[in-house]
Amino acid sequence: MGKHTKRTPGYLPRMAAGAAPLALLLAGPAAALADTPRGGLPLDLHQHGSSSDLQFTRDETMATRDLPASAASNLRQTLGSDTAGQSQTHDLRLGEPGRAFTGNDLDVHHTQPFDGAHVAGLDQSMRHGVQLPHGVDALSSSKTGTETGLAGRFSGDLMSGTRLERTSADAVDLGPAGSVVANSDESLLGQFTGKLDVARLESTERHSVSGDLGPVHALAATSQSTAERTDRFHGELSAADIAAARTSTASTLGVPVTRSQQVGAEVLGKPVIDNGWTVSGPPFTLSPG
């Protein structure tokens, strides 16, 4: 009778046990990239992906079927040597007339604009919307971005800075009745130069709101900037083909300080008021125009 070796059912040889994690790692993405059936549920799930060198991409889509109200969701993920990001969207449809959707994006990146410089950044954006019968829509979007970087040597030439930006937009469309739109833009920039003995901070803001309700149009816009040390306002109110009024203001903070005002009005297309003036000081002066 020959020799027999007794093994337990869960036994793995040493080489196989050591290679198992690698085999599972390679088999994992292949299994995840296949479409996944959901049996009798009215739900479809599709997953796809690819990888090469230091690049990786993955897509996932989920959607309902055979239901009065349908929903869909999409997810995309990317990974590279100098960037990583994720984007996802969600869409809900209530039959033919109604729809609601939302989405967001996130991106992290690293760049070298020139030799010796390193810049890291983060960008994020969001969007939302509702579409209803009779041409009524409501949309909203925003984006925020920030970057910080360093260039040079600590022994002498050194530059460092940080940037922050944010934009947003909102709109409501009331079909034949009119529409309202609001926009906003803000930015902030901080810099250190030389031997960190000079600091600079700049900020800029711009906001505007406009709307059309029947024959009436209105607009209001403001802007402020510490880089230019200015402050501006502009507004309009008009009824189509009947009358219109407008006003604008601008201020400059410096030496001297100035403030300008412009006012105008029209009736049946003919100007009835068109006045402006500027105040500055010190010394105090008042001049037309």
PDB file of C-alpha atoms in Angstrom:
ATOM      1  CA  MET A   1       0.000   0.000   0.000  1.00  0.00           C
ATOM      2  CA  GLY A   2       1.261   3.401  -0.905  1.00  0.00           C
ATOM      3  CA  LYS A   3       1.537   6.535   1.113  1.00  0.00           C
ATOM      4  CA  HIS A   4      -1.479   8.745   1.465  1.00  0.00           C
ATOM      5  CA  THR A   5      -1.491  12.390   2.506  1.00  0.00           C
ATOM      6  CA  LYS A   6      -4.541  13.596   4.349  1.00  0.00           C
ATOM      7  CA  ARG A   7      -5.708  17.135   3.604  1.00  0.00           C
ATOM      8  CA  THR A   8      -8.543  19.089   5.121  1.00  0.00           C
ATOM      9  CA  PRO A   9     -11.120  20.512   2.652  1.00  0.00           C
ATOM     10  CA  GLY A  10      -9.957  24.104   3.266  1.00  0.00           C
ATOM     11  CA  TYR A  11      -6.251  23.451   2.784  1.00  0.00           C
ATOM     12  CA  LEU A  12      -4.247  25.688   0.387  1.00  0.00           C
ATOM     13  CA  PRO A  13      -0.595  25.135  -0.516  1.00  0.00           C
ATOM     14  CA  ARG A  14       1.830  27.846   0.586  1.00  0.00           C
ATOM     15  CA  MET A  15       2.379  29.202  -2.951  1.00  0.00           C
ATOM     16  CA  ALA A  16      -1.335  29.283  -3.664  1.00  0.00           C
ATOM     17  CA  ALA A  17      -2.072  31.014  -0.386  1.00  0.00           C
ATOM     18  CA  GLY A  18       0.516  33.675  -1.151  1.00  0.00           C
ATOM     19  CA  ALA A  19      -0.842  34.250  -4.643  1.00  0.00           C
ATOM     20  CA  ALA A  20      -4.495  34.295  -3.655  1.00  0.00           C
ATOM     21  CA  PRO A  21      -4.692  38.082  -2.887  1.00  0.00           C
ATOM     22  CA  LEU A  22      -3.208  38.912  -6.308  1.00  0.00           C
ATOM     23  CA  ALA A  23      -5.596  36.540  -8.036  1.00  0.00           C
ATOM     24  CA  LEU A  24      -8.537  38.046  -6.193  1.00  0.00           C
ATOM     25  CA  LEU A  25      -7.335  41.558  -7.063  1.00  0.00           C
ATOM     26  CA  LEU A  26      -7.158  40.714 -10.741  1.00  0.00           C
ATOM     27  CA  ALA A  27     -10.441  38.837 -10.732  1.00  0.00           C
ATOM     28  CA  GLY A  28     -12.278  41.537  -8.740  1.00  0.00           C
ATOM     29  CA  PRO A  29     -12.442  44.229 -11.454  1.00  0.00           C
ATOM     30  CA  ALA A  30     -13.403  41.673 -14.094  1.00  0.00           C
ATOM     31  CA  ALA A  31     -16.332  40.554 -11.987  1.00  0.00           C
ATOM     32  CA  ALA A  32     -17.321  44.144 -11.166  1.00  0.00           C
ATOM     33  CA  LEU A  33     -17.279  45.255 -14.796  1.00  0.00           C
ATOM     34  CA  ALA A  34     -19.866  42.712 -15.912  1.00  0.00           C
ATOM     35  CA  ASP A  35     -23.538  43.639 -16.163  1.00  0.00           C
ATOM     36  CA  THR A  36     -25.404  42.537 -13.070  1.00  0.00           C
ATOM     37  CA  PRO A  37     -28.837  40.933 -13.527  1.00  0.00           C
ATOM     38  CA  ARG A  38     -31.541  41.789 -11.021  1.00  0.00           C
ATOM     39  CA  GLY A  39     -33.819  38.828 -11.447  1.00  0.00           C
ATOM     40  CA  GLY A  40     -37.467  39.793 -11.525  1.00  0.00           C
ATOM     41  CA  LEU A  41     -36.916  43.360 -10.278  1.00  0.00           C
ATOM     42  CA  PRO A  42     -37.610  46.218 -12.753  1.00  0.00           C
ATOM     43  CA  LEU A  43     -34.031  47.420 -12.347  1.00  0.00           C
ATOM     44  CA  ASP A  44     -31.027  47.346 -14.681  1.00  0.00           C
ATOM     45  CA  LEU A  45     -27.453  47.763 -13.446  1.00  0.00           C
ATOM     46  CA  HIS A  46     -24.533  48.109 -15.856  1.00  0.00           C
ATOM     47  CA  GLN A  47     -20.898  48.455 -14.826  1.00  0.00           C
ATOM     48  CA  HIS A  48     -17.961  49.049 -17.144  1.00  0.00           C
ATOM     49  CA  GLY A  49     -14.351  49.987 -16.596  1.00  0.00           C
ATOM     50  CA  SER A  50     -10.837  49.974 -17.930  1.00  0.00           C
ATOM     51  CA  SER A  51      -7.304  50.386 -16.628  1.00  0.00           C
ATOM     52  CA  SER A  52      -3.883  50.849 -18.186  1.00  0.00           C
ATOM     53  CA  ASP A  53      -0.605  51.972 -16.612  1.00  0.00           C
ATOM     54  CA  LEU A  54      -1.668  54.607 -14.066  1.00  0.00           C
ATOM     55  CA  GLN A  55      -5.076  55.321 -15.611  1.00  0.00           C
ATOM     56  CA  PHE A  56      -8.320  53.860 -14.274  1.00  0.00           C
ATOM     57  CA  THR A  57     -11.907  54.525 -15.375  1.00  0.00           C
ATOM     58  CA  ARG A  58     -15.123  53.081 -14.004  1.00  0.00           C
ATOM     59  CA  ASP A  59     -18.728  53.695 -15.128  1.00  0.00           C
ATOM     60  CA  GLU A  60     -21.900  52.518 -13.421  1.00  0.00           C
ATOM     61  CA  THR A  61     -25.455  53.062 -14.638  1.00  0.00           C
ATOM     62  CA  MET A  62     -28.646  52.075 -12.850  1.00  0.00           C
ATOM     63  CA  ALA A  63     -32.130  52.550 -14.316  1.00  0.00           C
ATOM     64  CA  THR A  64     -35.677  51.357 -13.716  1.00  0.00           C
ATOM     65  CA  ARG A  65     -37.872  49.816 -16.407  1.00  0.00           C
ATOM     66  CA  ASP A  66     -41.546  49.050 -16.920  1.00  0.00           C
ATOM     67  CA  LEU A  67     -42.674  51.577 -14.295  1.00  0.00           C
ATOM     68  CA  PRO A  68     -44.914  54.702 -14.641  1.00  0.00           C
ATOM     69  CA  ALA A  69     -42.179  56.799 -13.031  1.00  0.00           C
ATOM     70  CA  SER A  70     -38.634  56.093 -14.209  1.00  0.00           C
ATOM     71  CA  ALA A  71     -35.334  56.859 -12.529  1.00  0.00           C
ATOM     72  CA  ALA A  72     -31.763  56.664 -13.743  1.00  0.00           C
ATOM     73  CA  SER A  73     -28.435  57.155 -12.000  1.00  0.00           C
ATOM     74  CA  ASN A  74     -24.946  57.325 -13.480  1.00  0.00           C
ATOM     75  CA  LEU A  75     -21.581  57.282 -11.693  1.00  0.00           C
ATOM     76  CA  ARG A  76     -18.185  57.814 -13.320  1.00  0.00           C
ATOM     77  CA  GLN A  77     -14.853  57.576 -11.499  1.00  0.00           C
ATOM     78  CA  THR A  78     -11.416  58.292 -12.952  1.00  0.00           C
ATOM     79  CA  LEU A  79      -7.934  58.003 -11.498  1.00  0.00           C
ATOM     80  CA  GLY A  80      -4.705  59.081 -13.175  1.00  0.00           C
ATOM     81  CA  SER A  81      -1.146  59.967 -12.289  1.00  0.00           C
ATOM     82  CA  ASP A  82      -1.952  63.646 -11.632  1.00  0.00           C
ATOM     83  CA  THR A  83      -5.738  63.728 -11.328  1.00  0.00           C
ATOM     84  CA  ALA A  84      -8.662  61.972  -9.706  1.00  0.00           C
ATOM     85  CA  GLY A  85     -12.328  62.694 -10.232  1.00  0.00           C
ATOM     86  CA  GLN A  86     -15.885  61.574  -9.755  1.00  0.00           C
ATOM     87  CA  SER A  87     -19.070  62.600 -11.573  1.00  0.00           C
ATOM     88  CA  GLN A  88     -22.601  61.455 -10.882  1.00  0.00           C
ATOM     89  CA  THR A  89     -26.060  62.329 -12.164  1.00  0.00           C
ATOM     90  CA  HIS A  90     -29.577  61.356 -11.093  1.00  0.00           C
ATOM     91  CA  ASP A  91     -32.660  61.703 -13.277  1.00  0.00           C
ATOM     92  CA  LEU A  92     -36.295  61.208 -12.244  1.00  0.00           C
ATOM     93  CA  ARG A  93     -39.125  61.290 -14.794  1.00  0.00           C
ATOM     94  CA  LEU A  94     -42.793  61.379 -13.789  1.00  0.00           C
ATOM     95  CA  GLY A  95     -44.303  60.194 -17.037  1.00  0.00           C
ATOM     96  CA  GLU A  96     -43.996  62.512 -20.024  1.00  0.00           C
ATOM     97  CA  PRO A  97     -44.567  66.025 -18.618  1.00  0.00           C
ATOM     98  CA  GLY A  98     -42.319  66.173 -15.546  1.00  0.00           C
ATOM     99  CA  ARG A  99     -38.623  65.707 -14.919  1.00  0.00           C
ATOM    100  CA  ALA A 100     -36.220  66.388 -12.046  1.00  0.00           C
ATOM    101  CA  PHE A 101     -32.468  65.971 -12.226  1.00  0.00           C
ATOM    102  CA  THR A 102     -29.384  66.625 -10.126  1.00  0.00           C
ATOM    103  CA  GLY A 103     -25.676  66.060 -10.523  1.00  0.00           C
ATOM    104  CA  ASN A 104     -22.284  66.896  -9.082  1.00  0.00           C
ATOM    105  CA  ASP A 105     -18.642  66.696 -10.131  1.00  0.00           C
ATOM    106  CA  LEU A 106     -15.480  66.542  -8.036  1.00  0.00           C
ATOM    107  CA  ASP A 107     -11.939  66.834  -9.410  1.00  0.00           C
ATOM    108  CA  VAL A 108      -8.554  66.870  -7.663  1.00  0.00           C
ATOM    109  CA  HIS A 109      -5.503  67.685  -9.756  1.00  0.00           C
ATOM    110  CA  HIS A 110      -1.793  68.463  -9.642  1.00  0.00           C
ATOM    111  CA  THR A 111      -0.021  70.531 -12.307  1.00  0.00           C
ATOM    112  CA  GLN A 112       3.429  71.976 -12.997  1.00  0.00           C
ATOM    113  CA  PRO A 113       2.916  75.190 -15.016  1.00  0.00           C
ATOM    114  CA  PHE A 114       6.706  75.642 -15.255  1.00  0.00           C
ATOM    115  CA  ASP A 115       9.878  74.053 -13.887  1.00  0.00           C
ATOM    116  CA  GLY A 116      10.122  74.201 -10.126  1.00  0.00           C
ATOM    117  CA  ALA A 117       6.434  74.999  -9.626  1.00  0.00           C
ATOM    118  CA  HIS A 118       3.813  72.720  -8.101  1.00  0.00           C
ATOM    119  CA  VAL A 119       0.113  73.576  -8.044  1.00  0.00           C
ATOM    120  CA  ALA A 120      -2.604  71.502  -6.359  1.00  0.00           C
ATOM    121  CA  GLY A 121      -6.270  72.204  -7.051  1.00  0.00           C
ATOM    122  CA  LEU A 122      -9.776  71.117  -6.187  1.00  0.00           C
ATOM    123  CA  ASP A 123     -12.877  71.801  -8.318  1.00  0.00           C
ATOM    124  CA  GLN A 124     -16.470  71.022  -7.387  1.00  0.00           C
ATOM    125  CA  SER A 125     -19.654  71.737  -9.331  1.00  0.00           C
ATOM    126  CA  MET A 126     -23.339  71.039  -8.739  1.00  0.00           C
ATOM    127  CA  ARG A 127     -26.461  71.329 -10.879  1.00  0.00           C
ATOM    128  CA  HIS A 128     -30.155  70.863 -10.168  1.00  0.00           C
ATOM    129  CA  GLY A 129     -33.238  71.275 -12.292  1.00  0.00           C
ATOM    130  CA  VAL A 130     -36.981  70.740 -12.537  1.00  0.00           C
ATOM    131  CA  GLN A 131     -38.913  70.731 -15.814  1.00  0.00           C
ATOM    132  CA  LEU A 132     -42.711  70.966 -15.564  1.00  0.00           C
ATOM    133  CA  PRO A 133     -45.561  71.180 -18.084  1.00  0.00           C
ATOM    134  CA  HIS A 134     -46.459  74.400 -19.930  1.00  0.00           C
ATOM    135  CA  GLY A 135     -42.800  75.437 -20.376  1.00  0.00           C
ATOM    136  CA  VAL A 136     -42.092  76.013 -16.668  1.00  0.00           C
ATOM    137  CA  ASP A 137     -38.472  75.238 -15.686  1.00  0.00           C
ATOM    138  CA  ALA A 138     -36.258  75.881 -12.678  1.00  0.00           C
ATOM    139  CA  LEU A 139     -32.490  75.465 -13.011  1.00  0.00           C
ATOM    140  CA  SER A 140     -29.611  75.995 -10.606  1.00  0.00           C
ATOM    141  CA  SER A 141     -25.879  75.456 -10.929  1.00  0.00           C
ATOM    142  CA  SER A 142     -22.760  76.352  -8.964  1.00  0.00           C
ATOM    143  CA  LYS A 143     -19.014  75.793  -9.221  1.00  0.00           C
ATOM    144  CA  THR A 144     -16.270  76.209  -6.651  1.00  0.00           C
ATOM    145  CA  GLY A 145     -12.567  75.964  -7.384  1.00  0.00           C
ATOM    146  CA  THR A 146      -9.442  76.411  -5.284  1.00  0.00           C
ATOM    147  CA  GLU A 147      -5.747  76.181  -6.098  1.00  0.00           C
ATOM    148  CA  THR A 148      -2.584  76.584  -4.077  1.00  0.00           C
ATOM    149  CA  GLY A 149       1.000  76.384  -5.268  1.00  0.00           C
ATOM    150  CA  LEU A 150       4.658  76.948  -4.505  1.00  0.00           C
ATOM    151  CA  ALA A 151       7.541  77.863  -6.794  1.00  0.00           C
ATOM    152  CA  GLY A 152      11.167  78.728  -6.178  1.00  0.00           C
ATOM    153  CA  ARG A 153      13.603  78.076  -3.329  1.00  0.00           C
ATOM    154  CA  PHE A 154      13.369  78.871   0.365  1.00  0.00           C
ATOM    155  CA  SER A 155      16.881  80.302   0.232  1.00  0.00           C
ATOM    156  CA  GLY A 156      15.776  83.265  -1.854  1.00  0.00           C
ATOM    157  CA  ASP A 157      13.288  83.419  -4.708  1.00  0.00           C
ATOM    158  CA  LEU A 158       9.971  82.098  -3.465  1.00  0.00           C
ATOM    159  CA  MET A 159       6.433  82.477  -4.703  1.00  0.00           C
ATOM    160  CA  SER A 160       3.374  81.051  -3.046  1.00  0.00           C
ATOM    161  CA  GLY A 161      -0.296  81.694  -3.651  1.00  0.00           C
ATOM    162  CA  THR A 162      -3.836  80.489  -3.112  1.00  0.00           C
ATOM    163  CA  ARG A 163      -6.872  81.085  -5.324  1.00  0.00           C
ATOM    164  CA  LEU A 164     -10.540  80.531  -4.523  1.00  0.00           C
ATOM    165  CA  GLU A 165     -13.375  81.002  -7.014  1.00  0.00           C
ATOM    166  CA  ARG A 166     -17.105  80.409  -6.823  1.00  0.00           C
ATOM    167  CA  THR A 167     -19.805  80.948  -9.437  1.00  0.00           C
ATOM    168  CA  SER A 168     -23.519  80.233  -9.280  1.00  0.00           C
ATOM    169  CA  ALA A 169     -26.526  80.679 -11.539  1.00  0.00           C
ATOM    170  CA  ASP A 170     -30.241  80.254 -10.904  1.00  0.00           C
ATOM    171  CA  ALA A 171     -33.055  80.574 -13.404  1.00  0.00           C
ATOM    172  CA  VAL A 172     -36.828  80.176 -13.339  1.00  0.00           C
ATOM    173  CA  ASP A 173     -38.746  80.080 -16.618  1.00  0.00           C
ATOM    174  CA  LEU A 174     -42.480  80.677 -16.212  1.00  0.00           C
ATOM    175  CA  GLY A 175     -43.285  79.987 -19.832  1.00  0.00           C
ATOM    176  CA  PRO A 176     -45.242  82.793 -21.524  1.00  0.00           C
ATOM    177  CA  ALA A 177     -45.496  84.713 -18.224  1.00  0.00           C
ATOM    178  CA  GLY A 178     -41.778  85.546 -17.966  1.00  0.00           C
ATOM    179  CA  SER A 179     -38.485  84.493 -16.417  1.00  0.00           C
ATOM    180  CA  VAL A 180     -36.058  85.365 -13.605  1.00  0.00           C
ATOM    181  CA  VAL A 181     -32.276  84.834 -13.714  1.00  0.00           C
ATOM    182  CA  ALA A 182     -29.692  85.373 -10.957  1.00  0.00           C
ATOM    183  CA  ASN A 183     -25.909  85.125 -11.366  1.00  0.00           C
ATOM    184  CA  SER A 184     -23.111  85.407  -8.833  1.00  0.00           C
ATOM    185  CA  ASP A 185     -19.318  85.360  -9.218  1.00  0.00           C
ATOM    186  CA  GLU A 186     -16.794  85.587  -6.373  1.00  0.00           C
ATOM    187  CA  SER A 187     -13.011  85.186  -6.361  1.00  0.00           C
ATOM    188  CA  LEU A 188     -10.218  85.529  -3.813  1.00  0.00           C
ATOM    189  CA  LEU A 189      -6.474  85.557  -4.510  1.00  0.00           C
ATOM    190  CA  GLY A 190      -3.681  85.626  -1.923  1.00  0.00           C
ATOM    191  CA  GLN A 191       0.010  85.770  -2.819  1.00  0.00           C
ATOM    192  CA  PHE A 192       3.374  85.861  -1.101  1.00  0.00           C
ATOM    193  CA  THR A 193       6.423  86.875  -3.141  1.00  0.00           C
ATOM    194  CA  GLY A 194      10.145  87.365  -2.636  1.00  0.00           C
ATOM    195  CA  LYS A 195      11.310  86.351   0.832  1.00  0.00           C
ATOM    196  CA  LEU A 196       7.763  86.191   2.209  1.00  0.00           C
ATOM    197  CA  ASP A 197       8.032  89.868   3.093  1.00  0.00           C
ATOM    198  CA  VAL A 198       5.228  91.013   0.762  1.00  0.00           C
ATOM    199  CA  ALA A 199       1.636  89.851   1.061  1.00  0.00           C
ATOM    200  CA  ARG A 200      -1.139  90.575  -1.418  1.00  0.00           C
ATOM    201  CA  LEU A 201      -4.836  89.849  -1.121  1.00  0.00           C
ATOM    202  CA  GLU A 202      -7.369  90.483  -3.880  1.00  0.00           C
ATOM    203  CA  SER A 203     -11.100  89.818  -3.908  1.00  0.00           C
ATOM    204  CA  THR A 204     -13.754  90.360  -6.556  1.00  0.00           C
ATOM    205  CA  GLU A 205     -17.527  89.908  -6.374  1.00  0.00           C
ATOM    206  CA  ARG A 206     -20.156  90.282  -9.094  1.00  0.00           C
ATOM    207  CA  HIS A 207     -23.879  89.699  -8.688  1.00  0.00           C
ATOM    208  CA  SER A 208     -26.788  90.247 -11.071  1.00  0.00           C
ATOM    209  CA  VAL A 209     -30.518  89.582 -11.095  1.00  0.00           C
ATOM    210  CA  SER A 210     -32.771  90.073 -14.113  1.00  0.00           C
ATOM    211  CA  GLY A 211     -36.350  89.201 -14.895  1.00  0.00           C
ATOM    212  CA  ASP A 212     -39.139  89.496 -17.445  1.00  0.00           C
ATOM    213  CA  LEU A 213     -42.723  89.448 -16.221  1.00  0.00           C
ATOM    214  CA  GLY A 214     -45.094  90.144 -19.070  1.00  0.00           C
ATOM    215  CA  PRO A 215     -44.066  93.469 -20.685  1.00  0.00           C
ATOM    216  CA  VAL A 216     -41.874  94.517 -17.729  1.00  0.00           C
ATOM    217  CA  HIS A 217     -38.099  93.942 -17.664  1.00  0.00           C
ATOM    218  CA  ALA A 218     -35.892  94.548 -14.603  1.00  0.00           C
ATOM    219  CA  LEU A 219     -32.135  94.287 -14.058  1.00  0.00           C
ATOM    220  CA  ALA A 220     -29.910  94.902 -11.044  1.00  0.00           C
ATOM    221  CA  ALA A 221     -26.157  94.263 -11.010  1.00  0.00           C
ATOM    222  CA  THR A 222     -23.397  94.993  -8.489  1.00  0.00           C
ATOM    223  CA  SER A 223     -19.635  94.457  -8.464  1.00  0.00           C
ATOM    224  CA  GLN A 224     -16.955  95.025  -5.839  1.00  0.00           C
ATOM    225  CA  SER A 225     -13.182  94.594  -6.200  1.00  0.00           C
ATOM    226  CA  THR A 226     -10.339  95.169  -3.762  1.00  0.00           C
ATOM    227  CA  ALA A 227      -7.846  94.696  -6.614  1.00  0.00           C
ATOM    228  CA  GLU A 228      -9.207  97.788  -8.412  1.00  0.00           C
ATOM    229  CA  ARG A 229     -10.712  99.239  -5.218  1.00  0.00           C
ATOM    230  CA  THR A 230     -13.996  99.907  -6.978  1.00  0.00           C
ATOM    231  CA  ASP A 231     -17.673  99.424  -6.228  1.00  0.00           C
ATOM    232  CA  ARG A 232     -20.329  99.551  -8.959  1.00  0.00           C
ATOM    233  CA  PHE A 233     -24.109  99.215  -9.238  1.00  0.00           C
ATOM    234  CA  HIS A 234     -26.339  99.205 -12.328  1.00  0.00           C
ATOM    235  CA  GLY A 235     -30.119  98.898 -12.506  1.00  0.00           C
ATOM    236  CA  GLU A 236     -32.839  99.032 -15.158  1.00  0.00           C
ATOM    237  CA  LEU A 237     -36.621  98.916 -15.099  1.00  0.00           C
ATOM    238  CA  SER A 238     -38.633  99.115 -18.305  1.00  0.00           C
ATOM    239  CA  ALA A 239     -42.021  98.310 -19.793  1.00  0.00           C
ATOM    240  CA  ALA A 240     -41.688  97.307 -23.430  1.00  0.00           C
ATOM    241  CA  ASP A 241     -42.373 100.205 -25.839  1.00  0.00           C
ATOM    242  CA  ILE A 242     -43.741 102.397 -23.028  1.00  0.00           C
ATOM    243  CA  ALA A 243     -41.168 103.650 -20.514  1.00  0.00           C
ATOM    244  CA  ALA A 244     -37.734 102.788 -19.171  1.00  0.00           C
ATOM    245  CA  ALA A 245     -35.595 103.937 -16.253  1.00  0.00           C
ATOM    246  CA  ARG A 246     -31.973 103.191 -15.452  1.00  0.00           C
ATOM    247  CA  THR A 247     -29.411 104.110 -12.856  1.00  0.00           C
ATOM    248  CA  SER A 248     -25.745 103.330 -12.290  1.00  0.00           C
ATOM    249  CA  THR A 249     -23.265 104.075  -9.513  1.00  0.00           C
ATOM    250  CA  ALA A 250     -19.474 103.701  -9.401  1.00  0.00           C
ATOM    251  CA  SER A 251     -17.147 104.359  -6.485  1.00  0.00           C
ATOM    252  CA  THR A 252     -13.344 104.321  -6.420  1.00  0.00           C
ATOM    253  CA  LEU A 253     -11.477 104.069  -3.132  1.00  0.00           C
ATOM    254  CA  GLY A 254      -8.155 105.805  -3.448  1.00  0.00           C
ATOM    255  CA  VAL A 255      -6.685 109.283  -3.248  1.00  0.00           C
ATOM    256  CA  PRO A 256      -8.896 111.038  -4.014  1.00  0.00           C
ATOM    257  CA  VAL A 257     -12.083 109.065  -3.350  1.00  0.00           C
ATOM    258  CA  THR A 258     -14.595 109.423  -6.191  1.00  0.00           C
ATOM    259  CA  ARG A 259     -18.256 108.536  -6.583  1.00  0.00           C
ATOM    260  CA  SER A 260     -20.180 108.813  -9.866  1.00  0.00           C
ATOM    261  CA  GLN A 261     -23.939 108.639 -10.403  1.00  0.00           C
ATOM    262  CA  GLN A 262     -25.856 108.362 -13.681  1.00  0.00           C
ATOM    263  CA  VAL A 263     -29.675 108.489 -13.934  1.00  0.00           C
ATOM    264  CA  GLY A 264     -31.752 108.208 -17.107  1.00  0.00           C
ATOM    265  CA  ALA A 265     -35.366 107.695 -18.197  1.00  0.00           C
ATOM    266  CA  GLU A 266     -37.206 107.284 -21.491  1.00  0.00           C
ATOM    267  CA  VAL A 267     -40.879 107.558 -22.445  1.00  0.00           C
ATOM    268  CA  LEU A 268     -42.054 106.139 -25.771  1.00  0.00           C
ATOM    269  CA  GLY A 269     -38.438 105.836 -26.870  1.00  0.00           C
ATOM    270  CA  LYS A 270     -37.540 109.497 -26.154  1.00  0.00           C
ATOM    271  CA  PRO A 271     -35.137 110.437 -23.319  1.00  0.00           C
ATOM    272  CA  VAL A 272     -36.709 112.671 -20.664  1.00  0.00           C
ATOM    273  CA  ILE A 273     -33.964 112.388 -18.009  1.00  0.00           C
ATOM    274  CA  ASP A 274     -30.252 111.935 -18.618  1.00  0.00           C
ATOM    275  CA  ASN A 275     -28.247 113.349 -15.735  1.00  0.00           C
ATOM    276  CA  GLY A 276     -24.969 112.405 -14.121  1.00  0.00           C
ATOM    277  CA  TRP A 277     -22.483 113.812 -11.636  1.00  0.00           C
ATOM    278  CA  THR A 278     -19.213 112.935  -9.935  1.00  0.00           C
ATOM    279  CA  VAL A 279     -18.150 113.761  -6.399  1.00  0.00           C
ATOM    280  CA  SER A 280     -14.489 113.483  -5.384  1.00  0.00           C
ATOM    281  CA  GLY A 281     -12.310 114.490  -2.480  1.00  0.00           C
ATOM    282  CA  PRO A 282     -10.276 115.615  -0.775  1.00  0.00           C
ATOM    283  CA  PRO A 283     -10.401 118.348  -1.841  1.00  0.00           C
ATOM    284  CA  PHE A 284     -14.148 118.214  -2.334  1.00  0.00           C
ATOM    285  CA  THR A 285     -15.344 118.736  -5.922  1.00  0.00           C
ATOM    286  CA  LEU A 286     -18.660 118.246  -7.717  1.00  0.00           C
ATOM    287  CA  SER A 287     -18.774 118.046 -11.504  1.00  0.00           C
ATOM    288  CA  PRO A 288     -21.519 117.117 -13.970  1.00  0.00           C
ATOM    289  CA  GLY A 289     -21.217 114.214 -16.414  1.00  0.00           C
TER     290      GLY A 289
END
